[in-house]
Amino acid sequence: MSWMESLIDFVRKYKLLVALLVLGPPLIYLAVYFFAPFIITILYSFGFIGRRGVITWELTIKYYQQALRWVYLKVFYNSVILAAITTVGSILMAYPVAYFIAVKAPKKWKNLLVVSVMVPYWVDFLLRTYALMNIFTMMKMMFTYEAVVIGMIYDYLPFMVLPLYANLEKLDKSLLEASYTLGASPFKTFLKVTLPLSKPGIASGTILVFVPAIGEFVVPSMLGGVSVTTIGTLTWDLFLKFHNWWRGAALSILYIAVVLITLIIYMRKVGELEI
Amino acid sequence: MEMMEKAEYITSEVEDMVVLRNIVKRFGKVVASDHVNIEIKRNEFFSLLGPSGSGKTTLLRIIAGLEKPDEGVVILEGKDVTNLPPYKRNIGMVFQHLALFPHMTVFENIAYGLRLRKFPEDEIKKRVYDALELVKMPHEMFAERKPSQLSGGQQQRVAIARALVTQPAVLLLDEPLGALDLKIRQHMMLELKRIQRTVGTTFVYVTHDQGEALVMSDRIAVIHEGRVEQVGTPYEVYEKPRTKFVANFIGEANFFEGVLRNGAVETSFGVVKVVSDIQSGKKVVVSLRPERIRVGKTAEGADNKFEGKIREIVYKGDVLIVMVALDDTEVKVNVPATHPEARKLREGEAIRIGWDSGDEAGVFELEAE
């Protein structure tokens, strides 16, 4: 019996043990570095942890009451609107690009074109945002809402291009030809065949862009300064400027809850669309 | 001058539903259509038959307007449509992989062309139901289903209904039966023929399957390397092939090469009497269908008689395929299972075979190389 066979034999005999050996490290990693911080955040939001990390053995919802104040709700609303504008903007920008690469471009160019969409994003996110600041300064657009919107769309564009491209790539060209032979012009064909069939691509792109865009704080704070406040910049300020970790934690948890609920509703809707 | 010629086509060929004039289409260096001329008549079931890569699908796509010919003219119902896009041509098409819209119900798939033509809703409903009835799919059961909830044969029927519901001048079918399994394919062949008889629409059918073409077609164009080898009825292309390619591609054939002298061909195994008006002294090839060759007692009295040795017998139920060696030439003979001597044939034994000089499928001049 070779060592390979004895290994296979061992795996067969001690299935549970092997599963634990394989799954153990990632589970421990997740527990320590992913779930623990999350639980600590929850504990802070209920006031269970006090100043300097001392456990208070108390539970209170007053930080949530604070976080639900009208000013904060308005920031919430602003963030969702900004994320929605970012999402719609990136769909409008990404669709033609993805469509061209997936449907029109010659096969041998496709990979190169997809990579060329990605290349700017190999430069660090912060560096690119600093570069944008230069452009906006030249255009005298710094610290405006428009600058934030342009910067957000720029940063999230590939997350819309890639799922759309993956979807349109699968589009069966003979469906388009069938539509032509039935009397539909290319424009009508796009509206009645291509667009409805690319809904799953738009849906996954929307999730990839909309959710992180709500919580985005780097772009609004760097390009918008004090003129644009989002849930992200607000949380940042609460933690690092005002050192009010409890209210910041409550706000973060509320944010997660809102995103989760929105996402569930959205997924249900998308599920109905699925073919 | 060219304009006048065009005008002349248009007035003189209104009886022809589809006319291809001198169609040339190149893909890079490959010539997919090489000066093709075809006339397809009203109400005809016309097949474009050829092996894969012969350019038959290109011709269909040129008729549809999905490809633009490099040279030549496409005439539909007497009108020059060469420069019209597919959506301005009065055609219907059934695609190889059917191309039903997966996000629409059966009803919406069939209604698609009618909605584009802005029919009123009650007229759309009536026509869709009629179309479903034509392809024998009760609308109560199928109208609201998605294509993914249908079997292959049912999808086929929907694709045909969708293409016919707008009452096109011509229905183009691109190997639509290729994906179906044998039993359903045989059934759909007869169904297609029935549907064509019912609606009377001109059908142009692309296939590589000579069986399909022979069963369904009024006429067949045999396509080879972008050229039309022969156009004729199934009987003509089978019994009177004009080229060696046609003889070989449609049905099966034995080929004997030799020199033609005084109504006989000198082959490697003997002199074969033939009927041909080819000039004496030319190198020719004789094609002979396996079912034309008689064996044993029935071979007596034939013009051409040879003694051979049975190399192999393959039993196929209704026929025995007998490979007979005449010197170094192997001849394929189909012996009906009902032949009185069929059961006595043994591999390795001698056999007498024979055929009449009028029986050969053709005598073709060998091209000088």
JSON list of C-alpha atoms in Angstrom, two decimals, chain B residues 33-169:
[
{"chain": "B", "resi": 33, "resn": "SER", "atom": "CA", "xyz": [-20.72, 30.88, -51.46]},
{"chain": "B", "resi": 34, "resn": "ASP", "atom": "CA", "xyz": [-19.22, 30.63, -54.92]},
{"chain": "B", "resi": 35, "resn": "HIS", "atom": "CA", "xyz": [-21.49, 32.18, -57.57]},
{"chain": "B", "resi": 36, "resn": "VAL", "atom": "CA", "xyz": [-24.66, 30.48, -56.37]},
{"chain": "B", "resi": 37, "resn": "ASN", "atom": "CA", "xyz": [-27.82, 30.62, -58.48]},
{"chain": "B", "resi": 38, "resn": "ILE", "atom": "CA", "xyz": [-30.99, 29.17, -57.02]},
{"chain": "B", "resi": 39, "resn": "GLU", "atom": "CA", "xyz": [-34.68, 29.76, -57.73]},
{"chain": "B", "resi": 40, "resn": "ILE", "atom": "CA", "xyz": [-37.19, 28.60, -55.13]},
{"chain": "B", "resi": 41, "resn": "LYS", "atom": "CA", "xyz": [-40.81, 28.43, -56.22]},
{"chain": "B", "resi": 42, "resn": "ARG", "atom": "CA", "xyz": [-43.96, 29.45, -54.38]},
{"chain": "B", "resi": 43, "resn": "ASN", "atom": "CA", "xyz": [-45.28, 26.80, -51.94]},
{"chain": "B", "resi": 44, "resn": "GLU", "atom": "CA", "xyz": [-42.19, 24.68, -52.41]},
{"chain": "B", "resi": 45, "resn": "PHE", "atom": "CA", "xyz": [-40.41, 22.64, -49.73]},
{"chain": "B", "resi": 46, "resn": "PHE", "atom": "CA", "xyz": [-36.85, 23.30, -50.80]},
{"chain": "B", "resi": 47, "resn": "SER", "atom": "CA", "xyz": [-33.80, 21.80, -49.10]},
{"chain": "B", "resi": 48, "resn": "LEU", "atom": "CA", "xyz": [-30.22, 22.98, -49.09]},
{"chain": "B", "resi": 49, "resn": "LEU", "atom": "CA", "xyz": [-28.32, 19.76, -48.54]},
{"chain": "B", "resi": 50, "resn": "GLY", "atom": "CA", "xyz": [-24.61, 19.45, -47.96]},
{"chain": "B", "resi": 51, "resn": "PRO", "atom": "CA", "xyz": [-21.95, 18.32, -45.50]},
{"chain": "B", "resi": 52, "resn": "SER", "atom": "CA", "xyz": [-20.97, 20.61, -42.64]},
{"chain": "B", "resi": 53, "resn": "GLY", "atom": "CA", "xyz": [-18.88, 23.51, -43.87]},
{"chain": "B", "resi": 54, "resn": "SER", "atom": "CA", "xyz": [-20.35, 23.34, -47.36]},
{"chain": "B", "resi": 55, "resn": "GLY", "atom": "CA", "xyz": [-21.87, 26.82, -47.09]},
{"chain": "B", "resi": 56, "resn": "LYS", "atom": "CA", "xyz": [-25.54, 25.84, -46.92]},
{"chain": "B", "resi": 57, "resn": "THR", "atom": "CA", "xyz": [-26.22, 27.74, -43.70]},
{"chain": "B", "resi": 58, "resn": "THR", "atom": "CA", "xyz": [-24.49, 30.81, -45.15]},
{"chain": "B", "resi": 59, "resn": "LEU", "atom": "CA", "xyz": [-26.95, 30.74, -48.05]},
{"chain": "B", "resi": 60, "resn": "LEU", "atom": "CA", "xyz": [-29.87, 30.56, -45.63]},
{"chain": "B", "resi": 61, "resn": "ARG", "atom": "CA", "xyz": [-28.49, 33.46, -43.61]},
{"chain": "B", "resi": 62, "resn": "ILE", "atom": "CA", "xyz": [-28.04, 35.45, -46.81]},
{"chain": "B", "resi": 63, "resn": "ILE", "atom": "CA", "xyz": [-31.71, 34.88, -47.66]},
{"chain": "B", "resi": 64, "resn": "ALA", "atom": "CA", "xyz": [-32.62, 35.96, -44.11]},
{"chain": "B", "resi": 65, "resn": "GLY", "atom": "CA", "xyz": [-30.44, 39.06, -44.35]},
{"chain": "B", "resi": 66, "resn": "LEU", "atom": "CA", "xyz": [-28.28, 38.00, -41.41]},
{"chain": "B", "resi": 67, "resn": "GLU", "atom": "CA", "xyz": [-25.29, 37.93, -43.78]},
{"chain": "B", "resi": 68, "resn": "LYS", "atom": "CA", "xyz": [-24.69, 40.32, -46.63]},
{"chain": "B", "resi": 69, "resn": "PRO", "atom": "CA", "xyz": [-23.37, 38.76, -49.84]},
{"chain": "B", "resi": 70, "resn": "ASP", "atom": "CA", "xyz": [-20.15, 40.21, -51.28]},
{"chain": "B", "resi": 71, "resn": "GLU", "atom": "CA", "xyz": [-21.61, 39.91, -54.75]},
{"chain": "B", "resi": 72, "resn": "GLY", "atom": "CA", "xyz": [-24.95, 38.99, -56.23]},
{"chain": "B", "resi": 73, "resn": "VAL", "atom": "CA", "xyz": [-28.60, 39.73, -55.73]},
{"chain": "B", "resi": 74, "resn": "VAL", "atom": "CA", "xyz": [-31.26, 38.32, -53.36]},
{"chain": "B", "resi": 75, "resn": "ILE", "atom": "CA", "xyz": [-34.83, 38.58, -54.59]},
{"chain": "B", "resi": 76, "resn": "LEU", "atom": "CA", "xyz": [-37.79, 37.86, -52.31]},
{"chain": "B", "resi": 77, "resn": "GLU", "atom": "CA", "xyz": [-41.29, 37.83, -53.82]},
{"chain": "B", "resi": 78, "resn": "GLY", "atom": "CA", "xyz": [-39.96, 39.60, -56.89]},
{"chain": "B", "resi": 79, "resn": "LYS", "atom": "CA", "xyz": [-38.34, 42.43, -54.91]},
{"chain": "B", "resi": 80, "resn": "ASP", "atom": "CA", "xyz": [-34.62, 43.03, -54.66]},
{"chain": "B", "resi": 81, "resn": "VAL", "atom": "CA", "xyz": [-33.94, 42.79, -50.92]},
{"chain": "B", "resi": 82, "resn": "THR", "atom": "CA", "xyz": [-30.14, 42.49, -51.10]},
{"chain": "B", "resi": 83, "resn": "ASN", "atom": "CA", "xyz": [-29.62, 45.64, -49.05]},
{"chain": "B", "resi": 84, "resn": "LEU", "atom": "CA", "xyz": [-32.56, 45.22, -46.66]},
{"chain": "B", "resi": 85, "resn": "PRO", "atom": "CA", "xyz": [-31.87, 44.22, -43.04]},
{"chain": "B", "resi": 86, "resn": "PRO", "atom": "CA", "xyz": [-33.61, 41.06, -41.77]},
{"chain": "B", "resi": 87, "resn": "TYR", "atom": "CA", "xyz": [-36.28, 42.98, -39.86]},
{"chain": "B", "resi": 88, "resn": "LYS", "atom": "CA", "xyz": [-37.49, 44.59, -43.09]},
{"chain": "B", "resi": 89, "resn": "ARG", "atom": "CA", "xyz": [-37.76, 41.28, -44.95]},
{"chain": "B", "resi": 90, "resn": "ASN", "atom": "CA", "xyz": [-40.94, 39.24, -44.87]},
{"chain": "B", "resi": 91, "resn": "ILE", "atom": "CA", "xyz": [-39.33, 36.06, -43.54]},
{"chain": "B", "resi": 92, "resn": "GLY", "atom": "CA", "xyz": [-39.58, 33.62, -40.67]},
{"chain": "B", "resi": 93, "resn": "MET", "atom": "CA", "xyz": [-36.67, 31.62, -39.36]},
{"chain": "B", "resi": 94, "resn": "VAL", "atom": "CA", "xyz": [-36.27, 28.56, -37.16]},
{"chain": "B", "resi": 95, "resn": "PHE", "atom": "CA", "xyz": [-32.79, 28.44, -35.69]},
{"chain": "B", "resi": 96, "resn": "GLN", "atom": "CA", "xyz": [-30.60, 25.42, -35.11]},
{"chain": "B", "resi": 97, "resn": "HIS", "atom": "CA", "xyz": [-30.83, 25.85, -31.34]},
{"chain": "B", "resi": 98, "resn": "LEU", "atom": "CA", "xyz": [-34.35, 27.29, -31.67]},
{"chain": "B", "resi": 99, "resn": "ALA", "atom": "CA", "xyz": [-33.49, 30.59, -29.93]},
{"chain": "B", "resi": 100, "resn": "LEU", "atom": "CA", "xyz": [-36.75, 30.85, -27.99]},
{"chain": "B", "resi": 101, "resn": "PHE", "atom": "CA", "xyz": [-36.73, 33.87, -25.69]},
{"chain": "B", "resi": 102, "resn": "PRO", "atom": "CA", "xyz": [-36.14, 32.33, -22.24]},
{"chain": "B", "resi": 103, "resn": "HIS", "atom": "CA", "xyz": [-37.69, 35.26, -20.36]},
{"chain": "B", "resi": 104, "resn": "MET", "atom": "CA", "xyz": [-41.02, 35.04, -22.18]},
{"chain": "B", "resi": 105, "resn": "THR", "atom": "CA", "xyz": [-43.85, 32.56, -22.00]},
{"chain": "B", "resi": 106, "resn": "VAL", "atom": "CA", "xyz": [-44.80, 30.45, -25.00]},
{"chain": "B", "resi": 107, "resn": "PHE", "atom": "CA", "xyz": [-47.61, 32.93, -25.69]},
{"chain": "B", "resi": 108, "resn": "GLU", "atom": "CA", "xyz": [-45.29, 35.95, -25.57]},
{"chain": "B", "resi": 109, "resn": "ASN", "atom": "CA", "xyz": [-42.70, 34.20, -27.73]},
{"chain": "B", "resi": 110, "resn": "ILE", "atom": "CA", "xyz": [-45.27, 33.59, -30.47]},
{"chain": "B", "resi": 111, "resn": "ALA", "atom": "CA", "xyz": [-46.90, 37.00, -30.01]},
{"chain": "B", "resi": 112, "resn": "TYR", "atom": "CA", "xyz": [-43.51, 38.76, -30.36]},
{"chain": "B", "resi": 113, "resn": "GLY", "atom": "CA", "xyz": [-43.66, 39.33, -34.12]},
{"chain": "B", "resi": 114, "resn": "LEU", "atom": "CA", "xyz": [-47.35, 40.27, -33.98]},
{"chain": "B", "resi": 115, "resn": "ARG", "atom": "CA", "xyz": [-46.78, 42.86, -31.25]},
{"chain": "B", "resi": 116, "resn": "LEU", "atom": "CA", "xyz": [-44.00, 44.44, -33.31]},
{"chain": "B", "resi": 117, "resn": "ARG", "atom": "CA", "xyz": [-46.48, 44.69, -36.18]},
{"chain": "B", "resi": 118, "resn": "LYS", "atom": "CA", "xyz": [-48.92, 46.41, -33.79]},
{"chain": "B", "resi": 119, "resn": "PHE", "atom": "CA", "xyz": [-51.79, 43.96, -34.13]},
{"chain": "B", "resi": 120, "resn": "PRO", "atom": "CA", "xyz": [-54.76, 44.56, -31.79]},
{"chain": "B", "resi": 121, "resn": "GLU", "atom": "CA", "xyz": [-54.70, 42.41, -28.66]},
{"chain": "B", "resi": 122, "resn": "ASP", "atom": "CA", "xyz": [-57.68, 40.19, -29.56]},
{"chain": "B", "resi": 123, "resn": "GLU", "atom": "CA", "xyz": [-56.22, 39.53, -33.02]},
{"chain": "B", "resi": 124, "resn": "ILE", "atom": "CA", "xyz": [-52.87, 38.59, -31.41]},
{"chain": "B", "resi": 125, "resn": "LYS", "atom": "CA", "xyz": [-54.62, 36.15, -29.08]},
{"chain": "B", "resi": 126, "resn": "LYS", "atom": "CA", "xyz": [-56.55, 34.55, -31.94]},
{"chain": "B", "resi": 127, "resn": "ARG", "atom": "CA", "xyz": [-53.47, 34.19, -34.13]},
{"chain": "B", "resi": 128, "resn": "VAL", "atom": "CA", "xyz": [-51.28, 32.81, -31.36]},
{"chain": "B", "resi": 129, "resn": "TYR", "atom": "CA", "xyz": [-53.92, 30.22, -30.48]},
{"chain": "B", "resi": 130, "resn": "ASP", "atom": "CA", "xyz": [-54.30, 29.30, -34.16]},
{"chain": "B", "resi": 131, "resn": "ALA", "atom": "CA", "xyz": [-50.53, 28.93, -34.48]},
{"chain": "B", "resi": 132, "resn": "LEU", "atom": "CA", "xyz": [-50.40, 26.70, -31.40]},
{"chain": "B", "resi": 133, "resn": "GLU", "atom": "CA", "xyz": [-53.20, 24.61, -32.83]},
{"chain": "B", "resi": 134, "resn": "LEU", "atom": "CA", "xyz": [-51.32, 24.31, -36.12]},
{"chain": "B", "resi": 135, "resn": "VAL", "atom": "CA", "xyz": [-48.34, 22.78, -34.31]},
{"chain": "B", "resi": 136, "resn": "LYS", "atom": "CA", "xyz": [-50.68, 20.65, -32.16]},
{"chain": "B", "resi": 137, "resn": "MET", "atom": "CA", "xyz": [-49.99, 22.28, -28.79]},
{"chain": "B", "resi": 138, "resn": "PRO", "atom": "CA", "xyz": [-53.20, 22.96, -26.85]},
{"chain": "B", "resi": 139, "resn": "HIS", "atom": "CA", "xyz": [-52.96, 26.57, -25.66]},
{"chain": "B", "resi": 140, "resn": "GLU", "atom": "CA", "xyz": [-54.73, 25.75, -22.38]},
{"chain": "B", "resi": 141, "resn": "MET", "atom": "CA", "xyz": [-51.76, 23.60, -21.46]},
{"chain": "B", "resi": 142, "resn": "PHE", "atom": "CA", "xyz": [-48.81, 25.40, -22.97]},
{"chain": "B", "resi": 143, "resn": "ALA", "atom": "CA", "xyz": [-49.48, 29.12, -23.56]},
{"chain": "B", "resi": 144, "resn": "GLU", "atom": "CA", "xyz": [-48.30, 30.24, -20.12]},
{"chain": "B", "resi": 145, "resn": "ARG", "atom": "CA", "xyz": [-45.28, 27.99, -19.80]},
{"chain": "B", "resi": 146, "resn": "LYS", "atom": "CA", "xyz": [-41.69, 29.14, -20.13]},
{"chain": "B", "resi": 147, "resn": "PRO", "atom": "CA", "xyz": [-39.55, 27.50, -22.85]},
{"chain": "B", "resi": 148, "resn": "SER", "atom": "CA", "xyz": [-37.46, 25.81, -20.14]},
{"chain": "B", "resi": 149, "resn": "GLN", "atom": "CA", "xyz": [-40.57, 23.89, -19.05]},
{"chain": "B", "resi": 150, "resn": "LEU", "atom": "CA", "xyz": [-40.96, 22.26, -22.47]},
{"chain": "B", "resi": 151, "resn": "SER", "atom": "CA", "xyz": [-39.42, 19.15, -24.00]},
{"chain": "B", "resi": 152, "resn": "GLY", "atom": "CA", "xyz": [-37.16, 19.43, -27.04]},
{"chain": "B", "resi": 153, "resn": "GLY", "atom": "CA", "xyz": [-39.93, 18.47, -29.44]},
{"chain": "B", "resi": 154, "resn": "GLN", "atom": "CA", "xyz": [-42.33, 20.97, -27.86]},
{"chain": "B", "resi": 155, "resn": "GLN", "atom": "CA", "xyz": [-39.75, 23.77, -28.06]},
{"chain": "B", "resi": 156, "resn": "GLN", "atom": "CA", "xyz": [-39.38, 22.86, -31.70]},
{"chain": "B", "resi": 157, "resn": "ARG", "atom": "CA", "xyz": [-43.09, 23.31, -32.28]},
{"chain": "B", "resi": 158, "resn": "VAL", "atom": "CA", "xyz": [-43.12, 26.66, -30.51]},
{"chain": "B", "resi": 159, "resn": "ALA", "atom": "CA", "xyz": [-40.19, 27.86, -32.63]},
{"chain": "B", "resi": 160, "resn": "ILE", "atom": "CA", "xyz": [-42.08, 26.89, -35.78]},
{"chain": "B", "resi": 161, "resn": "ALA", "atom": "CA", "xyz": [-45.29, 28.54, -34.55]},
{"chain": "B", "resi": 162, "resn": "ARG", "atom": "CA", "xyz": [-43.39, 31.73, -33.69]},
{"chain": "B", "resi": 163, "resn": "ALA", "atom": "CA", "xyz": [-41.80, 31.89, -37.12]},
{"chain": "B", "resi": 164, "resn": "LEU", "atom": "CA", "xyz": [-45.04, 31.17, -39.01]},
{"chain": "B", "resi": 165, "resn": "VAL", "atom": "CA", "xyz": [-47.50, 33.32, -37.06]},
{"chain": "B", "resi": 166, "resn": "THR", "atom": "CA", "xyz": [-46.60, 36.51, -38.95]},
{"chain": "B", "resi": 167, "resn": "GLN", "atom": "CA", "xyz": [-47.37, 34.72, -42.23]},
{"chain": "B", "resi": 168, "resn": "PRO", "atom": "CA", "xyz": [-43.94, 35.23, -43.81]},
{"chain": "B", "resi": 169, "resn": "ALA", "atom": "CA", "xyz": [-43.33, 34.80, -47.53]}
]
